[in-house]
GROMACS .gro file of C-alpha atoms in nm:
model
  395
    1MET     CA    1  -6.090   7.120  -4.366
    2GLU     CA    2  -6.283   6.794  -4.401
    3HIS     CA    3  -6.394   6.614  -4.716
    4ALA     CA    4  -6.749   6.751  -4.695
    5GLU     CA    5  -6.614   7.106  -4.687
    6LEU     CA    6  -6.376   7.031  -4.974
    7ASP     CA    7  -6.659   6.885  -5.183
    8ALA     CA    8  -6.867   7.196  -5.117
    9LEU     CA    9  -6.574   7.422  -5.203
   10LEU     CA   10  -6.488   7.266  -5.538
   11THR     CA   11  -6.814   7.371  -5.704
   12PRO     CA   12  -6.905   7.657  -5.941
   13GLU     CA   13  -7.143   7.795  -5.680
   14ALA     CA   14  -6.868   7.818  -5.417
   15MET     CA   15  -6.624   7.978  -5.660
   16ARG     CA   16  -6.882   8.240  -5.756
   17LEU     CA   17  -6.958   8.323  -5.393
   18ILE     CA   18  -6.589   8.353  -5.305
   19ASP     CA   19  -6.532   8.595  -5.591
   20ASP     CA   20  -6.842   8.802  -5.509
   21LEU     CA   21  -6.806   8.836  -5.132
   22ASP     CA   22  -6.673   9.154  -4.976
   23PRO     CA   23  -6.366   9.128  -4.749
   24VAL     CA   24  -6.430   8.939  -4.425
   25GLU     CA   25  -6.188   9.085  -4.172
   26THR     CA   26  -6.347   9.095  -3.826
   27THR     CA   27  -6.551   8.858  -3.612
   28ALA     CA   28  -6.852   9.079  -3.679
   29ASP     CA   29  -6.790   9.049  -4.054
   30VAL     CA   30  -6.783   8.669  -4.023
   31ALA     CA   31  -7.108   8.656  -3.829
   32ARG     CA   32  -7.280   8.894  -4.069
   33THR     CA   33  -7.162   8.709  -4.381
   34VAL     CA   34  -7.249   8.365  -4.242
   35SER     CA   35  -7.598   8.486  -4.147
   36ARG     CA   36  -7.658   8.635  -4.490
   37LEU     CA   37  -7.540   8.324  -4.676
   38ARG     CA   38  -7.744   8.090  -4.455
   39ALA     CA   39  -8.051   8.311  -4.499
   40ALA     CA   40  -8.000   8.282  -4.875
   41GLY     CA   41  -8.036   7.905  -4.843
   42HIS     CA   42  -7.672   7.792  -4.865
   43GLY     CA   43  -7.574   7.485  -4.664
   44PRO     CA   44  -7.342   7.496  -4.362
   45GLU     CA   45  -7.051   7.317  -4.535
   46LEU     CA   46  -7.064   7.557  -4.829
   47VAL     CA   47  -7.087   7.864  -4.606
   48SER     CA   48  -6.798   7.749  -4.387
   49ALA     CA   49  -6.582   7.673  -4.690
   50VAL     CA   50  -6.658   8.001  -4.867
   51VAL     CA   51  -6.608   8.228  -4.567
   52GLY     CA   52  -6.290   8.044  -4.470
   53GLN     CA   53  -6.144   8.084  -4.819
   54VAL     CA   54  -6.226   8.454  -4.836
   55ARG     CA   55  -6.037   8.511  -4.512
   56LEU     CA   56  -5.742   8.295  -4.619
   57ARG     CA   57  -5.714   8.470  -4.955
   58GLN     CA   58  -5.690   8.805  -4.779
   59ARG     CA   59  -5.403   8.675  -4.564
   60ALA     CA   60  -5.240   8.502  -4.860
   61GLY     CA   61  -5.187   8.829  -5.044
   62ALA     CA   62  -4.871   8.892  -4.841
   63LYS     CA   63  -4.717   8.566  -4.970
   64PHE     CA   64  -4.869   8.521  -5.312
   65GLY     CA   65  -4.959   8.870  -5.431
   66GLU     CA   66  -5.205   8.869  -5.719
   67PHE     CA   67  -5.192   8.487  -5.741
   68ALA     CA   68  -5.378   8.465  -5.408
   69SER     CA   69  -5.708   8.570  -5.565
   70ARG     CA   70  -5.702   8.258  -5.786
   71MET     CA   71  -5.592   8.004  -5.524
   72LEU     CA   72  -5.746   7.785  -5.254
   73PHE     CA   73  -5.588   7.724  -4.914
   74THR     CA   74  -5.597   7.547  -4.583
   75ARG     CA   75  -5.482   7.747  -4.285
   76ALA     CA   76  -5.184   7.521  -4.221
   77GLY     CA   77  -5.103   7.504  -4.591
   78LEU     CA   78  -5.086   7.882  -4.615
   79GLU     CA   79  -4.873   7.917  -4.303
   80GLN     CA   80  -4.623   7.660  -4.429
   81ALA     CA   81  -4.615   7.772  -4.793
   82THR     CA   82  -4.307   7.937  -4.940
   83ARG     CA   83  -4.346   8.305  -5.023
   84MET     CA   84  -4.378   8.360  -5.397
   85ALA     CA   85  -4.079   8.597  -5.396
   86VAL     CA   86  -3.868   8.315  -5.253
   87SER     CA   87  -4.018   8.046  -5.477
   88ALA     CA   88  -3.919   8.253  -5.779
   89HIS     CA   89  -3.554   8.245  -5.667
   90HIS     CA   90  -3.571   7.868  -5.615
   91ALA     CA   91  -3.723   7.815  -5.958
   92GLY     CA   92  -3.459   8.040  -6.113
   93ARG     CA   93  -3.184   7.820  -5.971
   94PHE     CA   94  -3.338   7.510  -6.133
   95ALA     CA   95  -3.367   7.697  -6.464
   96ARG     CA   96  -3.005   7.818  -6.451
   97ALA     CA   97  -2.892   7.461  -6.389
   98GLY     CA   98  -3.061   7.358  -6.713
   99ILE     CA   99  -3.317   7.136  -6.540
  100SER     CA  100  -3.640   7.099  -6.738
  101SER     CA  101  -3.841   6.860  -6.519
  102VAL     CA  102  -3.877   6.872  -6.141
  103ALA     CA  103  -4.045   6.647  -5.885
  104ASP     CA  104  -4.187   6.866  -5.609
  105LEU     CA  105  -4.212   6.625  -5.317
  106GLY     CA  106  -4.430   6.753  -5.035
  107CYS     CA  107  -4.579   7.019  -5.261
  108GLY     CA  108  -4.834   7.145  -5.009
  109ILE     CA  109  -5.081   7.383  -5.175
  110GLY     CA  110  -4.850   7.409  -5.477
  111GLY     CA  111  -4.668   7.740  -5.434
  112ASP     CA  112  -4.323   7.618  -5.539
  113SER     CA  113  -4.472   7.415  -5.824
  114LEU     CA  114  -4.639   7.732  -5.951
  115ALA     CA  115  -4.305   7.910  -5.968
  116LEU     CA  116  -4.133   7.615  -6.139
  117ALA     CA  117  -4.410   7.576  -6.398
  118ALA     CA  118  -4.413   7.950  -6.463
  119LEU     CA  119  -4.051   7.922  -6.581
  120GLY     CA  120  -4.142   7.651  -6.830
  121MET     CA  121  -4.045   7.340  -6.636
  122ARG     CA  122  -4.252   7.024  -6.623
  123VAL     CA  123  -4.354   6.954  -6.264
  124LEU     CA  124  -4.465   6.641  -6.083
  125ALA     CA  125  -4.625   6.767  -5.760
  126VAL     CA  126  -4.665   6.505  -5.488
  127GLU     CA  127  -4.852   6.559  -5.160
  128ALA     CA  128  -4.922   6.304  -4.885
  129ASP     CA  129  -5.236   6.475  -4.756
  130GLU     CA  130  -5.534   6.404  -4.980
  131ILE     CA  131  -5.720   6.731  -4.924
  132THR     CA  132  -5.407   6.942  -4.966
  133ALA     CA  133  -5.327   6.753  -5.287
  134ALA     CA  134  -5.673   6.839  -5.420
  135LEU     CA  135  -5.616   7.208  -5.348
  136ALA     CA  136  -5.274   7.190  -5.516
  137ALA     CA  137  -5.440   7.045  -5.827
  138TYR     CA  138  -5.682   7.338  -5.832
  139ASN     CA  139  -5.404   7.594  -5.779
  140LEU     CA  140  -5.198   7.445  -6.062
  141ALA     CA  141  -5.488   7.412  -6.305
  142SER     CA  142  -5.365   7.702  -6.519
  143PHE     CA  143  -5.049   7.496  -6.585
  144ARG     CA  144  -5.228   7.165  -6.633
  145ASP     CA  145  -5.033   7.088  -6.951
  146ALA     CA  146  -4.702   7.115  -6.764
  147THR     CA  147  -4.796   6.979  -6.421
  148GLU     CA  148  -4.920   6.655  -6.272
  149VAL     CA  149  -5.044   6.637  -5.913
  150ARG     CA  150  -5.038   6.308  -5.726
  151HIS     CA  151  -5.165   6.212  -5.383
  152GLY     CA  152  -4.889   5.999  -5.235
  153ARG     CA  153  -4.578   5.974  -5.020
  154ALA     CA  154  -4.246   6.112  -5.136
  155GLU     CA  155  -4.064   5.788  -5.057
  156GLU     CA  156  -4.302   5.588  -5.277
  157THR     CA  157  -4.292   5.818  -5.580
  158ASP     CA  158  -4.157   5.696  -5.911
  159LEU     CA  159  -3.903   5.964  -6.002
  160ALA     CA  160  -3.837   5.839  -6.356
  161GLY     CA  161  -3.825   6.139  -6.587
  162ALA     CA  162  -3.739   6.391  -6.313
  163GLU     CA  163  -3.411   6.576  -6.364
  164GLY     CA  164  -3.421   6.754  -6.030
  165ILE     CA  165  -3.597   6.736  -5.693
  166TRP     CA  166  -3.756   7.002  -5.475
  167LEU     CA  167  -3.829   6.852  -5.135
  168ASP     CA  168  -4.018   7.013  -4.849
  169PRO     CA  169  -4.032   6.760  -4.564
  170ALA     CA  170  -4.331   6.787  -4.330
  171ARG     CA  171  -4.194   6.950  -4.015
  172ARG     CA  172  -4.525   6.980  -3.828
  173THR     CA  173  -4.796   6.744  -3.708
  174LYS     CA  174  -5.070   6.647  -3.952
  175GLY     CA  175  -5.373   6.871  -3.989
  176HIS     CA  176  -5.520   7.163  -4.179
  177ALA     CA  177  -5.546   7.418  -3.896
  178GLU     CA  178  -5.370   7.388  -3.558
  179THR     CA  179  -5.036   7.209  -3.598
  180ARG     CA  180  -4.713   7.198  -3.399
  181ARG     CA  181  -4.349   7.154  -3.488
  182VAL     CA  182  -4.190   6.813  -3.456
  183ALA     CA  183  -3.828   6.717  -3.395
  184ALA     CA  184  -3.599   6.669  -3.695
  185ALA     CA  185  -3.599   6.294  -3.628
  186ASP     CA  186  -3.974   6.293  -3.699
  187TYR     CA  187  -3.974   6.482  -4.031
  188SER     CA  188  -4.162   6.316  -4.318
  189PRO     CA  189  -4.000   6.192  -4.530
  190PRO     CA  190  -3.708   6.119  -4.294
  191LEU     CA  191  -3.401   6.335  -4.340
  192ASP     CA  192  -3.175   6.033  -4.388
  193TRP     CA  193  -3.386   5.940  -4.691
  194ALA     CA  194  -3.386   6.300  -4.817
  195PHE     CA  195  -3.008   6.337  -4.783
  196ALA     CA  196  -2.952   6.003  -4.957
  197LEU     CA  197  -3.171   6.117  -5.246
  198ALA     CA  198  -2.978   6.445  -5.267
  199ARG     CA  199  -2.658   6.248  -5.326
  200THR     CA  200  -2.806   6.080  -5.633
  201MET     CA  201  -2.956   6.378  -5.822
  202PRO     CA  202  -2.978   6.760  -5.808
  203THR     CA  203  -3.196   6.842  -5.508
  204GLY     CA  204  -3.316   7.138  -5.306
  205ILE     CA  205  -3.433   7.057  -4.951
  206LYS     CA  206  -3.632   7.322  -4.764
  207LEU     CA  207  -3.583   7.330  -4.385
  208GLY     CA  208  -3.653   7.571  -4.102
  209PRO     CA  209  -3.390   7.844  -4.056
  210ALA     CA  210  -3.307   7.721  -3.704
  211PHE     CA  211  -3.219   7.370  -3.822
  212ASP     CA  212  -2.923   7.231  -3.627
  213ARG     CA  213  -2.611   7.313  -3.828
  214ASP     CA  214  -2.447   6.992  -3.708
  215GLY     CA  215  -2.709   6.806  -3.912
  216ILE     CA  216  -2.613   6.973  -4.242
  217PRO     CA  217  -2.428   6.732  -4.474
  218ASP     CA  218  -2.078   6.837  -4.578
  219ASP     CA  219  -2.142   6.802  -4.952
  220VAL     CA  220  -2.425   7.057  -4.996
  221GLU     CA  221  -2.461   7.434  -5.026
  222ALA     CA  222  -2.652   7.572  -4.729
  223GLN     CA  223  -2.851   7.886  -4.811
  224TRP     CA  224  -3.036   8.086  -4.547
  225ILE     CA  225  -3.305   8.329  -4.666
  226SER     CA  226  -3.444   8.646  -4.507
  227VAL     CA  227  -3.749   8.834  -4.637
  228ASP     CA  228  -3.829   9.186  -4.516
  229GLY     CA  229  -3.641   9.137  -4.193
  230SER     CA  230  -3.764   8.782  -4.111
  231THR     CA  231  -3.544   8.476  -4.155
  232VAL     CA  232  -3.780   8.233  -4.326
  233GLU     CA  233  -3.595   7.920  -4.433
  234LEU     CA  234  -3.280   7.719  -4.494
  235VAL     CA  235  -3.235   7.540  -4.827
  236LEU     CA  236  -2.977   7.267  -4.884
  237TRP     CA  237  -2.872   7.242  -5.250
  238SER     CA  238  -2.696   6.941  -5.402
  239GLY     CA  239  -2.558   6.832  -5.737
  240SER     CA  240  -2.572   7.087  -6.018
  241LEU     CA  241  -2.800   7.305  -5.802
  242ALA     CA  242  -2.511   7.369  -5.562
  243ARG     CA  243  -2.266   7.632  -5.684
  244GLU     CA  244  -1.899   7.549  -5.708
  245GLY     CA  245  -1.699   7.692  -5.421
  246VAL     CA  246  -2.008   7.798  -5.223
  247GLY     CA  247  -2.071   7.624  -4.892
  248ARG     CA  248  -2.264   7.902  -4.717
  249SER     CA  249  -2.489   8.170  -4.858
  250ALA     CA  250  -2.731   8.432  -4.727
  251LEU     CA  251  -3.008   8.558  -4.956
  252VAL     CA  252  -3.167   8.882  -4.837
  253ILE     CA  253  -3.492   8.993  -5.001
  254ARG     CA  254  -3.643   9.331  -4.918
  255ARG     CA  255  -3.941   9.454  -5.115
  256GLU     CA  256  -3.838   9.435  -5.480
  257SER     CA  257  -3.462   9.393  -5.426
  258ALA     CA  258  -3.253   9.083  -5.355
  259HIS     CA  259  -2.889   9.056  -5.251
  260GLU     CA  260  -2.679   8.749  -5.179
  261LEU     CA  261  -2.362   8.691  -4.981
  262THR     CA  262  -2.170   8.370  -5.052
  263ALA     CA  263  -1.861   8.204  -4.906
  264PRO     CA  264  -1.687   7.865  -4.912
  265ALA     CA  265  -1.750   7.819  -4.538
  266ASP     CA  266  -1.823   8.009  -4.218
  267ALA     CA  267  -1.649   8.347  -4.216
  268ASP     CA  268  -1.390   8.446  -3.957
  269ASP     CA  269  -1.515   8.709  -3.714
  270GLU     CA  270  -1.360   9.053  -3.674
  271PRO     CA  271  -1.212   9.167  -3.341
  272VAL     CA  272  -1.435   9.346  -3.090
  273ARG     CA  273  -1.443   9.725  -3.130
  274ASP     CA  274  -1.529  10.016  -2.906
  275LEU     CA  275  -1.871  10.162  -2.975
  276GLY     CA  276  -1.848  10.392  -3.278
  277ARG     CA  277  -2.074  10.633  -3.466
  278PHE     CA  278  -2.285  10.356  -3.616
  279LEU     CA  279  -2.444  10.035  -3.494
  280TYR     CA  280  -2.535   9.762  -3.745
  281GLU     CA  281  -2.784   9.480  -3.704
  282PRO     CA  282  -2.697   9.203  -3.954
  283GLU     CA  283  -2.982   9.028  -4.135
  284GLY     CA  284  -3.092   8.701  -3.977
  285ALA     CA  285  -2.983   8.502  -4.283
  286VAL     CA  286  -2.631   8.645  -4.246
  287ILE     CA  287  -2.622   8.552  -3.878
  288ARG     CA  288  -2.750   8.198  -3.943
  289ALA     CA  289  -2.499   8.151  -4.225
  290ARG     CA  290  -2.221   8.276  -3.996
  291LEU     CA  291  -2.106   8.534  -4.247
  292ILE     CA  292  -2.109   8.828  -4.004
  293GLY     CA  293  -1.733   8.866  -4.036
  294ASP     CA  294  -1.758   8.929  -4.410
  295VAL     CA  295  -2.024   9.195  -4.354
  296ALA     CA  296  -1.814   9.354  -4.079
  297ARG     CA  297  -1.513   9.382  -4.308
  298SER     CA  298  -1.723   9.543  -4.581
  299LEU     CA  299  -1.833   9.807  -4.331
  300ASP     CA  300  -1.496   9.855  -4.161
  301ALA     CA  301  -1.675   9.747  -3.843
  302GLY     CA  302  -1.650   9.490  -3.566
  303PRO     CA  303  -1.873   9.334  -3.300
  304VAL     CA  304  -1.962   9.537  -2.992
  305SER     CA  305  -1.878   9.235  -2.778
  306GLU     CA  306  -1.759   8.877  -2.818
  307GLY     CA  307  -2.043   8.657  -2.937
  308ILE     CA  308  -2.289   8.947  -2.985
  309ALA     CA  309  -2.428   8.990  -3.340
  310TYR     CA  310  -2.425   9.371  -3.336
  311LEU     CA  311  -2.152   9.549  -3.531
  312THR     CA  312  -2.013   9.896  -3.477
  313GLY     CA  313  -1.784  10.130  -3.666
  314ASP     CA  314  -1.714  10.491  -3.762
  315ALA     CA  315  -1.702  10.463  -4.141
  316ASP     CA  316  -2.001  10.614  -4.321
  317LEU     CA  317  -2.086  10.290  -4.504
  318VAL     CA  318  -2.403  10.090  -4.567
  319SER     CA  319  -2.473   9.728  -4.664
  320PRO     CA  320  -2.780   9.540  -4.788
  321PHE     CA  321  -2.688   9.272  -4.536
  322ALA     CA  322  -2.727   9.487  -4.225
  323VAL     CA  323  -2.957   9.762  -4.101
  324ARG     CA  324  -2.771  10.076  -3.993
  325PHE     CA  325  -2.843  10.288  -3.686
  326ARG     CA  326  -2.673  10.613  -3.589
  327VAL     CA  327  -2.560  10.600  -3.227
  328ARG     CA  328  -2.674  10.887  -3.006
  329GLU     CA  329  -2.530  10.785  -2.671
  330THR     CA  330  -2.509  10.516  -2.406
  331LEU     CA  331  -2.752  10.538  -2.115
  332PRO     CA  332  -2.793  10.364  -1.780
  333ALA     CA  333  -2.931  10.011  -1.825
  334ASP     CA  334  -3.128  10.030  -1.499
  335PRO     CA  335  -3.500  10.075  -1.587
  336LYS     CA  336  -3.565  10.358  -1.340
  337ALA     CA  337  -3.261  10.561  -1.442
  338LEU     CA  338  -3.327  10.487  -1.808
  339ALA     CA  339  -3.689  10.600  -1.775
  340ARG     CA  340  -3.573  10.937  -1.641
  341GLU     CA  341  -3.325  10.980  -1.928
  342LEU     CA  342  -3.584  10.893  -2.193
  343HIS     CA  343  -3.839  11.129  -2.038
  344ALA     CA  344  -3.581  11.408  -2.042
  345ARG     CA  345  -3.538  11.346  -2.416
  346ASP     CA  346  -3.915  11.348  -2.479
  347ILE     CA  347  -3.906  10.993  -2.618
  348GLY     CA  348  -4.247  10.828  -2.630
  349ALA     CA  349  -4.204  10.582  -2.919
  350LEU     CA  350  -3.922  10.337  -2.855
  351GLU     CA  351  -3.812  10.039  -3.061
  352ILE     CA  352  -3.640   9.795  -2.824
  353LYS     CA  353  -3.383   9.543  -2.950
  354LYS     CA  354  -3.178   9.303  -2.743
  355ARG     CA  355  -2.890   9.059  -2.773
  356GLY     CA  356  -2.702   8.916  -2.479
  357ALA     CA  357  -2.950   9.072  -2.235
  358ASP     CA  358  -3.184   8.846  -2.040
  359ILE     CA  359  -3.493   9.069  -2.048
  360ASP     CA  360  -3.848   9.059  -2.177
  361PRO     CA  361  -3.878   9.368  -2.401
  362ALA     CA  362  -4.253   9.400  -2.340
  363ALA     CA  363  -4.212   9.389  -1.962
  364PHE     CA  364  -3.909   9.620  -1.980
  365ARG     CA  365  -4.107   9.871  -2.185
  366LYS     CA  366  -4.377   9.893  -1.917
  367LYS     CA  367  -4.115   9.984  -1.657
  368LEU     CA  368  -4.003  10.280  -1.871
  369LYS     CA  369  -4.349  10.447  -1.862
  370LEU     CA  370  -4.281  10.614  -2.195
  371ARG     CA  371  -4.440  10.945  -2.284
  372GLY     CA  372  -4.330  11.211  -2.526
  373SER     CA  373  -4.336  11.302  -2.894
  374ALA     CA  374  -3.991  11.184  -3.011
  375SER     CA  375  -3.888  10.835  -3.123
  376ALA     CA  376  -3.570  10.627  -3.109
  377THR     CA  377  -3.428  10.275  -3.096
  378LEU     CA  378  -3.286  10.125  -2.779
  379PHE     CA  379  -3.033   9.841  -2.790
  380LEU     CA  380  -2.999   9.636  -2.473
  381THR     CA  381  -2.682   9.429  -2.497
  382ARG     CA  382  -2.346   9.365  -2.332
  383ILE     CA  383  -2.026   9.559  -2.381
  384GLY     CA  384  -1.708   9.462  -2.201
  385GLY     CA  385  -1.899   9.202  -2.001
  386LYS     CA  386  -2.143   9.458  -1.864
  387ARG     CA  387  -2.503   9.534  -1.949
  388ALA     CA  388  -2.536   9.834  -2.182
  389ALA     CA  389  -2.821  10.049  -2.315
  390ILE     CA  390  -2.747  10.222  -2.646
  391LEU     CA  391  -2.980  10.490  -2.779
  392ALA     CA  392  -2.977  10.517  -3.158
  393ASP     CA  393  -3.174  10.627  -3.463
  394ARG     CA  394  -3.270  10.392  -3.745
  395GLU     CA  395  -3.141  10.510  -4.083
   0.00000   0.00000   0.00000
């Protein structure tokens, strides 16, 4: 998005058109809508801005729910924004710590600031990109009495009056559409600055879930978060935002429910077990937090193989921190032999999962030439140092 498009967007005419347009989902829809708006006399910047926002709002519903229909976005801003369900948990932690004013540094389009303001906190939202800052100001307009949006760099912000910090360092190249990840050494603001700030006041630092664990400071709580099966972020909490005795935590959100596993440090693993009646796939947040051992003990289960994050056991137990599958049988791992076995079982719909197996699931699926009316899940992994194929049913 350029300034001309932003200027065209922030007008009553653009807002009216965005609200009135039907969904724009396909390339044909885009062409038809653009042609109609241009024929009605609207300029190219306005048309581009309006059609782009309609499409982004449709995509934003998955992250922001009903809030999406009252927000403005850039493509990169939407992709990098925290899901509202997660933002609500972050804001709740600030509220429970008794913090009444927060500086949201690197606020992006303002998603986390929305959640903080909604819980009654005063928010200073700071964004280095001028256009994104303008969109954040629009998105936070309904909380204008409790929020201030500034265009500026986190490192140069006067934090007087802030009782806590929410910091989302830029982890991608600059831009509003196509961006790419950068190395941790190139985050903005720099992580050394962020970690130093976290030692002086209560701070939450949002990072990618695959952040190198060796780079995590010793004096913070590290919380990994999964949403509906996807591991979405790592947050480092310091000061009063970090809970006493908690060094590692895994927050698992599925639909309307949330469950959390906490521990002082990485959990000890359980011994390897022979394949049992059930196979469990731990949530990504649990794996990243290295709390698989705690989940295994709660299920009376153990790993199928050393270093493989699949658990197995015979006890009829379930956990919010792992998805359970009922084991049918083990089958040959060779694609040709496996294809014959699956055909004999009339399996045409197959979910393929792998750990410890160097295969491309899409290419492997083609070799199976699936056909049939039944469905199942296939685990390709290693047991006892050998490749194994486990047929199971998701429960």
